[in-house]
mmCIF file of N, CA and C in Angstrom:
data_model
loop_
_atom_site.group_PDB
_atom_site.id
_atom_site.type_symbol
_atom_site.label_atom_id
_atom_site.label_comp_id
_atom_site.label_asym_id
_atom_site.label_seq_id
_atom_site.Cartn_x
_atom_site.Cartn_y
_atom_site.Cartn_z
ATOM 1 N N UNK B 1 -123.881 88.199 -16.708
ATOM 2 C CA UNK B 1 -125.253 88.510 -17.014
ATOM 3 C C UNK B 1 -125.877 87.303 -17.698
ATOM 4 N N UNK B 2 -127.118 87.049 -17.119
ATOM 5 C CA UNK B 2 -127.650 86.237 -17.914
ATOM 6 C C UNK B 2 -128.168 85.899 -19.677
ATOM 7 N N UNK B 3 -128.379 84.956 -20.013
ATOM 8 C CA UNK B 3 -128.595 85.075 -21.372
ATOM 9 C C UNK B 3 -130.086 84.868 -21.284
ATOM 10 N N UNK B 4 -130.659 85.971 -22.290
ATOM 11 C CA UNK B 4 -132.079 85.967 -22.900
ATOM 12 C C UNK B 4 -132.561 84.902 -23.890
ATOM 13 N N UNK B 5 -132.979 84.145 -23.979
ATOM 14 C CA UNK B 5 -133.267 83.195 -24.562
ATOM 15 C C UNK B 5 -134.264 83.290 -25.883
ATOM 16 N N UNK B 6 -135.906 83.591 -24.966
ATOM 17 C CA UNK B 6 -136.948 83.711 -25.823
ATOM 18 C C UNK B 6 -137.646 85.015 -25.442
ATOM 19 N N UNK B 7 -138.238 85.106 -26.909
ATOM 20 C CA UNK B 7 -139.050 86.384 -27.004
ATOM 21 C C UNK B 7 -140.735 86.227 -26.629
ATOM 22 N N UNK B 8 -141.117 87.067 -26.007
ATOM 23 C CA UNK B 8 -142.728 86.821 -25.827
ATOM 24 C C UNK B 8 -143.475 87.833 -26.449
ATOM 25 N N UNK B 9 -144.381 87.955 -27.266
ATOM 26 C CA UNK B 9 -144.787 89.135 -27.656
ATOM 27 C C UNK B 9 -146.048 88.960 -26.753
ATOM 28 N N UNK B 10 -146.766 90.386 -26.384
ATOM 29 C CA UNK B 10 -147.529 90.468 -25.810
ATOM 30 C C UNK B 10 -148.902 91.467 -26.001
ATOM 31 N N UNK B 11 -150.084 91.108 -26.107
ATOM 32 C CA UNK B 11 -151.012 92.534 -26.342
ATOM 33 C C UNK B 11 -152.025 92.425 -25.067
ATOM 34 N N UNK B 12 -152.044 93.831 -25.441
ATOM 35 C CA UNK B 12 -153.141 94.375 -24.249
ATOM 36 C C UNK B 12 -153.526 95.175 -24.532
ATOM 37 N N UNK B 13 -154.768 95.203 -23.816
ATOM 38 C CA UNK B 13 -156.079 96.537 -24.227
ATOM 39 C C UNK B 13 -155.539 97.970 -23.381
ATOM 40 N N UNK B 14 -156.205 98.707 -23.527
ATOM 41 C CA UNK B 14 -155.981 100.326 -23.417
ATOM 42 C C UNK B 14 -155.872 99.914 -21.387
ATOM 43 N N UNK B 15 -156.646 99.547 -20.943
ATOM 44 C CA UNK B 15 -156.338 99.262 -19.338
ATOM 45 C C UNK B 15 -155.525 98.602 -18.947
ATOM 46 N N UNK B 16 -155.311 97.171 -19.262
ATOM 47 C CA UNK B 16 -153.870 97.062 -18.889
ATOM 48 C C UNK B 16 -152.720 97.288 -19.200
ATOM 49 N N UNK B 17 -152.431 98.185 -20.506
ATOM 50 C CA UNK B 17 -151.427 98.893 -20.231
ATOM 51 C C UNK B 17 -151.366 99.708 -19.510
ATOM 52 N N UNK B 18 -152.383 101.063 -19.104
ATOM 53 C CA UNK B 18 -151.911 102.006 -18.761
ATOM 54 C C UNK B 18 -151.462 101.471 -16.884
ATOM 55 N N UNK B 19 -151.913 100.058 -16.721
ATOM 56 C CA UNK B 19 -152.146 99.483 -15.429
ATOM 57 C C UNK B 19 -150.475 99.231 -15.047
ATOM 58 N N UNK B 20 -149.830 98.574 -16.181
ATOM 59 C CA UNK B 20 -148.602 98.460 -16.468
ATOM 60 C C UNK B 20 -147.831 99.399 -16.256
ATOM 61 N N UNK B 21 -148.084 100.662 -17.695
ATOM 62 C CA UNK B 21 -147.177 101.849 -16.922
ATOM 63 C C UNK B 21 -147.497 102.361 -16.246
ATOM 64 N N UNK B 22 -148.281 102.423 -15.511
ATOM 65 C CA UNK B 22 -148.380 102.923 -14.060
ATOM 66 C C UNK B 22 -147.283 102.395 -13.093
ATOM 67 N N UNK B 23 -147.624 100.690 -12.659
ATOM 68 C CA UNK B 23 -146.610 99.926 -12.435
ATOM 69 C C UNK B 23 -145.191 100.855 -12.472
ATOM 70 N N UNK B 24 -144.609 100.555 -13.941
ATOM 71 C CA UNK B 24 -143.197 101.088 -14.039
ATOM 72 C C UNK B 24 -143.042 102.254 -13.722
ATOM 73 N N UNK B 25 -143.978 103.385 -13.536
ATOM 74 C CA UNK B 25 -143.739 104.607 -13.285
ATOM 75 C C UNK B 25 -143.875 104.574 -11.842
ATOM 76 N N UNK B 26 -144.267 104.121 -11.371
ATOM 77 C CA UNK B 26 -144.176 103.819 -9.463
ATOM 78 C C UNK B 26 -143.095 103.037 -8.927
ATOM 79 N N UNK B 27 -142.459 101.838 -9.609
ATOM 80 C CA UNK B 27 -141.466 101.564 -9.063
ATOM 81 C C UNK B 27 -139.997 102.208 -9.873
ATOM 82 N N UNK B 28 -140.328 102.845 -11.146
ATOM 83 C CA UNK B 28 -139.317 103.521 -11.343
ATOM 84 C C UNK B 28 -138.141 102.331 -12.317
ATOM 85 N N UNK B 29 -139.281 101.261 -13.117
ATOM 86 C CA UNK B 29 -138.325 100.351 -14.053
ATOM 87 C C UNK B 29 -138.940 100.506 -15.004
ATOM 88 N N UNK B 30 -138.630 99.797 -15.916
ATOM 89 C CA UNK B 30 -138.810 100.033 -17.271
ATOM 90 C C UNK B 30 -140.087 98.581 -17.294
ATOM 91 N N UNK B 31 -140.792 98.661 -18.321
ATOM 92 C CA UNK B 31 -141.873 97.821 -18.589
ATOM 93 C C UNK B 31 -141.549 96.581 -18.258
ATOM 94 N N UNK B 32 -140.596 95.799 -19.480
ATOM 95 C CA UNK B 32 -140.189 94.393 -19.516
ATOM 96 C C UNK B 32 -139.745 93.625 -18.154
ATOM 97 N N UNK B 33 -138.604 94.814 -16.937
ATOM 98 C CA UNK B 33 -138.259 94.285 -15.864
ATOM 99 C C UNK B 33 -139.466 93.960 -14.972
ATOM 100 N N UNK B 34 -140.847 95.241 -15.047
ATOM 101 C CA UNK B 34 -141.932 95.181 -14.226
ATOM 102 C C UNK B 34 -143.112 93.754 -14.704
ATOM 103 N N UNK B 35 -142.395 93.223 -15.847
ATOM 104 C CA UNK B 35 -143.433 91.958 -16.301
ATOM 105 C C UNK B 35 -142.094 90.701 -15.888
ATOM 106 N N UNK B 36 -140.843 90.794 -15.964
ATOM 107 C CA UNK B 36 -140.515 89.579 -15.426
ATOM 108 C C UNK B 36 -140.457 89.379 -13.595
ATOM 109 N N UNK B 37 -140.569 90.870 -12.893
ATOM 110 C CA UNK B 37 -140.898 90.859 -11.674
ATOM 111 C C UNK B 37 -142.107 89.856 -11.101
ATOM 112 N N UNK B 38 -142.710 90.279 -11.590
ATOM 113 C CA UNK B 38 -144.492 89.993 -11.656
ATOM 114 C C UNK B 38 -144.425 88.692 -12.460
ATOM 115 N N UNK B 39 -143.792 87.816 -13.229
ATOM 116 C CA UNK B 39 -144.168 86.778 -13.614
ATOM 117 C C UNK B 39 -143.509 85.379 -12.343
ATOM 118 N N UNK B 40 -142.104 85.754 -12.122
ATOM 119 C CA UNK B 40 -141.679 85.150 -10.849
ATOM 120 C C UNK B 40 -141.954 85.619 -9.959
ATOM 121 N N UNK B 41 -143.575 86.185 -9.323
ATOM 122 C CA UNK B 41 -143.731 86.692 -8.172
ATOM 123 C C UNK B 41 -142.724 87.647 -7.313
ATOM 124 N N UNK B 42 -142.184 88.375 -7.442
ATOM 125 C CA UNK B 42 -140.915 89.147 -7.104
ATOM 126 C C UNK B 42 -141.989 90.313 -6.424
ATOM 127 N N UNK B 43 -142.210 90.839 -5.325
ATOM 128 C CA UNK B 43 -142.597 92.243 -4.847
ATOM 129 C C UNK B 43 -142.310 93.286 -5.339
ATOM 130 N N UNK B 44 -143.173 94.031 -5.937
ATOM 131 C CA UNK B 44 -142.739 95.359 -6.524
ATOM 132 C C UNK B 44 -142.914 96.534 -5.336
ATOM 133 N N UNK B 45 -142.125 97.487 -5.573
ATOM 134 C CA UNK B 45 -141.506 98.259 -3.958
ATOM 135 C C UNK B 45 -141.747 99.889 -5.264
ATOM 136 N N UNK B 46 -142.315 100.597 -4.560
ATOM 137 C CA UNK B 46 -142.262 102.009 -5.166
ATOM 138 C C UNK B 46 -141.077 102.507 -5.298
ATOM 139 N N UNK B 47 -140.781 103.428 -6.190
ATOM 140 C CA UNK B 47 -139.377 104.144 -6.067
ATOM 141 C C UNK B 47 -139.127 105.128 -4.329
ATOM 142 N N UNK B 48 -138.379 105.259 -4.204
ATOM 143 C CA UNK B 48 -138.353 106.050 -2.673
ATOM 144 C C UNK B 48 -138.152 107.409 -3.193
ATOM 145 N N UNK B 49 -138.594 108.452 -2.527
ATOM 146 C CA UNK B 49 -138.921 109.914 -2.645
ATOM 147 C C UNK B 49 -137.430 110.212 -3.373
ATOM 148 N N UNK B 50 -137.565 111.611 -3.685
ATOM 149 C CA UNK B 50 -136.117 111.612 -4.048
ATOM 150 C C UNK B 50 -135.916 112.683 -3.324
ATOM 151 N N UNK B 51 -136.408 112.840 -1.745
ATOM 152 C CA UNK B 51 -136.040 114.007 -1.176
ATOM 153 C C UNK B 51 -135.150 112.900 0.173
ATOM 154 N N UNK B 52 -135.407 111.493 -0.042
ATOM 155 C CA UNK B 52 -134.744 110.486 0.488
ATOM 156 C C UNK B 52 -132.975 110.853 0.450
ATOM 157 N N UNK B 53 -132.694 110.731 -0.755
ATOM 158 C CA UNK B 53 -131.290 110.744 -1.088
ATOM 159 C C UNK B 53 -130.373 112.010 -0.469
ATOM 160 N N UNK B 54 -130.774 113.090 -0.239
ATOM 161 C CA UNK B 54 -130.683 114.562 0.601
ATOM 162 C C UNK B 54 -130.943 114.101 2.241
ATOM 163 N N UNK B 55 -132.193 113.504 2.397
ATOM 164 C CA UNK B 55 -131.926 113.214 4.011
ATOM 165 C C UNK B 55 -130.812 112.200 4.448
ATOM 166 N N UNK B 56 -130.513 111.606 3.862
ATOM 167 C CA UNK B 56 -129.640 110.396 4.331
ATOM 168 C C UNK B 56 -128.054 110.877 4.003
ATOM 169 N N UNK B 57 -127.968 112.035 3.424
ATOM 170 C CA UNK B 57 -127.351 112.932 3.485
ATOM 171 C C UNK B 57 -126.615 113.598 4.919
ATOM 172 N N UNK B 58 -127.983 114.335 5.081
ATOM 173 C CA UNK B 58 -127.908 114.917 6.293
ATOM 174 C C UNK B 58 -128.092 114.112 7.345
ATOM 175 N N UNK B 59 -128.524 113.026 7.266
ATOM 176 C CA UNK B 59 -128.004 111.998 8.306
ATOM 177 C C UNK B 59 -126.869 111.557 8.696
ATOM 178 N N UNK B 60 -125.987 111.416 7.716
ATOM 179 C CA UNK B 60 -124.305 110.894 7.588
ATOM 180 C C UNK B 60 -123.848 112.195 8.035
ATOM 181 N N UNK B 61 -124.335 113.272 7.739
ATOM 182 C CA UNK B 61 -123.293 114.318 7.904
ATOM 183 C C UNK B 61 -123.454 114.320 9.762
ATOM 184 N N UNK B 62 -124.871 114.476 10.330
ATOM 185 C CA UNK B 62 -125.051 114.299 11.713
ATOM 186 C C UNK B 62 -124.431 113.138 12.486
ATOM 187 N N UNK B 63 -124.152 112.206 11.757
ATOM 188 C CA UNK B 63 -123.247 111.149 12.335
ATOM 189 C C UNK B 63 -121.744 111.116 12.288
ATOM 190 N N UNK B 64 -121.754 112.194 11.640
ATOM 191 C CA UNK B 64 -120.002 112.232 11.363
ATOM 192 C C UNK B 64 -119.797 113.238 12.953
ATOM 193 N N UNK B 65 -120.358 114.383 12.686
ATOM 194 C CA UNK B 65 -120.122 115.471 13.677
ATOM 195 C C UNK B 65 -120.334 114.758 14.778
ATOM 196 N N UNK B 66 -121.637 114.025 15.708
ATOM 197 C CA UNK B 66 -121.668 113.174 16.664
ATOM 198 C C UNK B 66 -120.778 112.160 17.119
ATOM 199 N N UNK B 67 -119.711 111.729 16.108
ATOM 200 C CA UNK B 67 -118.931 110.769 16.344
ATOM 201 C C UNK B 67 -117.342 111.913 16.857
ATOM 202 N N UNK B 68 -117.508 113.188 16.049
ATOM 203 C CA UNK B 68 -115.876 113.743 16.393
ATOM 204 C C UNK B 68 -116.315 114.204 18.101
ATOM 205 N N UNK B 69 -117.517 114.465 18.304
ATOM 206 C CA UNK B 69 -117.633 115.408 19.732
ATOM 207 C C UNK B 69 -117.615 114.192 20.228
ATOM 208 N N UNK B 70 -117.706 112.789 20.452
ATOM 209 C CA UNK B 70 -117.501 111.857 20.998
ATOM 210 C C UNK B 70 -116.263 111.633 21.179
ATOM 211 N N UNK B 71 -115.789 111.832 20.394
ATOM 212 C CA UNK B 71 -114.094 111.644 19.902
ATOM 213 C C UNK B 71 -113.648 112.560 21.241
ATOM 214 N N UNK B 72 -114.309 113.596 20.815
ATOM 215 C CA UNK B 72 -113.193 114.757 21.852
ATOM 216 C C UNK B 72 -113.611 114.721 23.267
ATOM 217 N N UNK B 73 -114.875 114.271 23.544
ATOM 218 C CA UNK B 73 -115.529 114.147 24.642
ATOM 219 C C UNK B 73 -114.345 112.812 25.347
ATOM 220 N N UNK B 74 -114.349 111.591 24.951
ATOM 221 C CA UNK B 74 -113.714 110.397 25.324
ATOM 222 C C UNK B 74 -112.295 110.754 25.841
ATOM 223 N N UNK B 75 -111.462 111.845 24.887
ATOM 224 C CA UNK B 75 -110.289 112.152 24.932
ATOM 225 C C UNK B 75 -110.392 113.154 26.451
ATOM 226 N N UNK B 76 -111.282 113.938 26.434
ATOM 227 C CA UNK B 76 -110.912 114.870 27.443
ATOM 228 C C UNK B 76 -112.071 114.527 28.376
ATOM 229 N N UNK B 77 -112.677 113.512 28.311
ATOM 230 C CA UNK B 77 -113.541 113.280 29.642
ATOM 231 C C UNK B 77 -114.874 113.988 29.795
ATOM 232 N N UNK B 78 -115.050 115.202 28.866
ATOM 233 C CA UNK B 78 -116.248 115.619 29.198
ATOM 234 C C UNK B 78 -116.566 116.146 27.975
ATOM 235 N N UNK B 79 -117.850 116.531 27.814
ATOM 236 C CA UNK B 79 -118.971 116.979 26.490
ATOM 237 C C UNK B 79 -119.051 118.747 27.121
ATOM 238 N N UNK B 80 -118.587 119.310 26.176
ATOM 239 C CA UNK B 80 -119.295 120.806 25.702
ATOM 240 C C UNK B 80 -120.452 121.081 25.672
ATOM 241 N N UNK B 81 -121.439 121.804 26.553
ATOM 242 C CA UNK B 81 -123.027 121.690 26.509
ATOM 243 C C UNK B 81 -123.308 122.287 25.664
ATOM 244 N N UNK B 82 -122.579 123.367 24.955
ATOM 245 C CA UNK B 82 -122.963 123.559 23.314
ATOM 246 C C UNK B 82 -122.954 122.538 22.466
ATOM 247 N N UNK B 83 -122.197 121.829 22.448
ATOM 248 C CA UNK B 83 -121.908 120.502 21.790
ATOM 249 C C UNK B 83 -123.083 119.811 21.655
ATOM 250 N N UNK B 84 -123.766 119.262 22.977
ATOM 251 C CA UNK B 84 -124.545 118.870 22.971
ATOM 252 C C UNK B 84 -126.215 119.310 22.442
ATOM 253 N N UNK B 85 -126.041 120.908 22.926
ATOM 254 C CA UNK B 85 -127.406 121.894 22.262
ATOM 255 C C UNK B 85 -127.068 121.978 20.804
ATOM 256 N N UNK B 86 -125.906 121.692 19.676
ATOM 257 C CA UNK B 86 -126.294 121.320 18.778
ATOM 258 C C UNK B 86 -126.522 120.298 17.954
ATOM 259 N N UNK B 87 -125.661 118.945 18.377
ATOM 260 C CA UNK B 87 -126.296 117.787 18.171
ATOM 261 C C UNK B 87 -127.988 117.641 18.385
ATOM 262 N N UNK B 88 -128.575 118.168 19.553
ATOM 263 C CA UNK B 88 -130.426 118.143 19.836
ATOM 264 C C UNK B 88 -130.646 118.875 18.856
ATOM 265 N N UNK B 89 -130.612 120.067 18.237
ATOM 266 C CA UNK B 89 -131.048 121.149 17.228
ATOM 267 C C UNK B 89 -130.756 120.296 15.768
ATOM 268 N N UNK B 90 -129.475 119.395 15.347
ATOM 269 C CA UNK B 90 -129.252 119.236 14.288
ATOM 270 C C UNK B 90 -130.660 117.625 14.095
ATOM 271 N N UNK B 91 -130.773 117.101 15.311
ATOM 272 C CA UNK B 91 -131.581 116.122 15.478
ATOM 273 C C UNK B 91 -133.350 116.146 15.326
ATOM 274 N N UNK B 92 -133.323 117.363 15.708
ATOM 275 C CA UNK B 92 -134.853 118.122 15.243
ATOM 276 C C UNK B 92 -134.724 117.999 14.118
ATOM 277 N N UNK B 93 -133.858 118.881 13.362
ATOM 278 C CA UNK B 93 -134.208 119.048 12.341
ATOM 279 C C UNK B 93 -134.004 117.890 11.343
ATOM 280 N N UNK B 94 -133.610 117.009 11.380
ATOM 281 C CA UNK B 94 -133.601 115.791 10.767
ATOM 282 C C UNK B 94 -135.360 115.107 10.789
ATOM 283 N N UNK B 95 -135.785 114.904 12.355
ATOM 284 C CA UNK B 95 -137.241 114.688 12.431
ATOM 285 C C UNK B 95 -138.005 115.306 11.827
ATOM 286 N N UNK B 96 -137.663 116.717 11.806
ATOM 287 C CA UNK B 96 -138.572 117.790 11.130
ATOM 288 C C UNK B 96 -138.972 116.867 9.338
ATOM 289 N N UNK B 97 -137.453 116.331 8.554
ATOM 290 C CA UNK B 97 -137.177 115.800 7.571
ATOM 291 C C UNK B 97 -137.831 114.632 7.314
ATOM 292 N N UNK B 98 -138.110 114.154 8.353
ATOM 293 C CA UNK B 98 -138.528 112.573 8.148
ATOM 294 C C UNK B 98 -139.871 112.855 7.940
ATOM 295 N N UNK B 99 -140.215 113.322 9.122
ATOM 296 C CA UNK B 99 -142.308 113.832 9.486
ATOM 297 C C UNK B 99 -142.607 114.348 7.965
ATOM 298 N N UNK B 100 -141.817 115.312 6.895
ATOM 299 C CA UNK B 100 -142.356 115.433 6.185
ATOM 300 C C UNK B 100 -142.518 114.650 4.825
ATOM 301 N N UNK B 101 -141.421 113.577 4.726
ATOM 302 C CA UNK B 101 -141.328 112.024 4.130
ATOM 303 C C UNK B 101 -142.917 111.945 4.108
#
């Protein structure tokens, strides 16, 4: 970790702070990181939903199941058309997930 060197004290009027924590409350850091972002030009990126962390979820889990019916498909030469009607159903509903992102 790097070493901190110097201290900056800093004031500001009633607008740019609340301009500030706004800032940190949108990307989800704390003040000081959102002023050394912003002093080396660094892009500040919003926090991502936190209904994110649940879809990508259910994404891995749809990629796991898609990979065993592949598995068994490769082994025995052919796909189960149930197999397949629920991979499409589990795939909706993932879109369904995103559209509402």
């Amino acid at each position: 970790m790097r070493e901190i060197a110097k201290r900056v004290s800093l004031r500001l009027d009633s607008t740019e702070y609340a301009h500030l924590k706004q800032l940190s409350i949108d990307t989800g850091l704390k003040m000081e990181p959102v002023i050394r972002r912003l002093i080396v030009g660094a892009e500040l990126r919003p926090r991502p939903p936190g209904e994110l962390t649940e879809l990508l979820r259910q994404m891995s889990g749809v990629a796991v199941n898609i990979n065993q019916i592949a598995k068994v498909a490769n082994a025995s030469g052919f796909a189960r058309m149930e197999d397949i009607a629920h991979i499409k159903m589990m795939q909706g509903m993932l879109w369904r997930a995103v559209k509402e992102l």
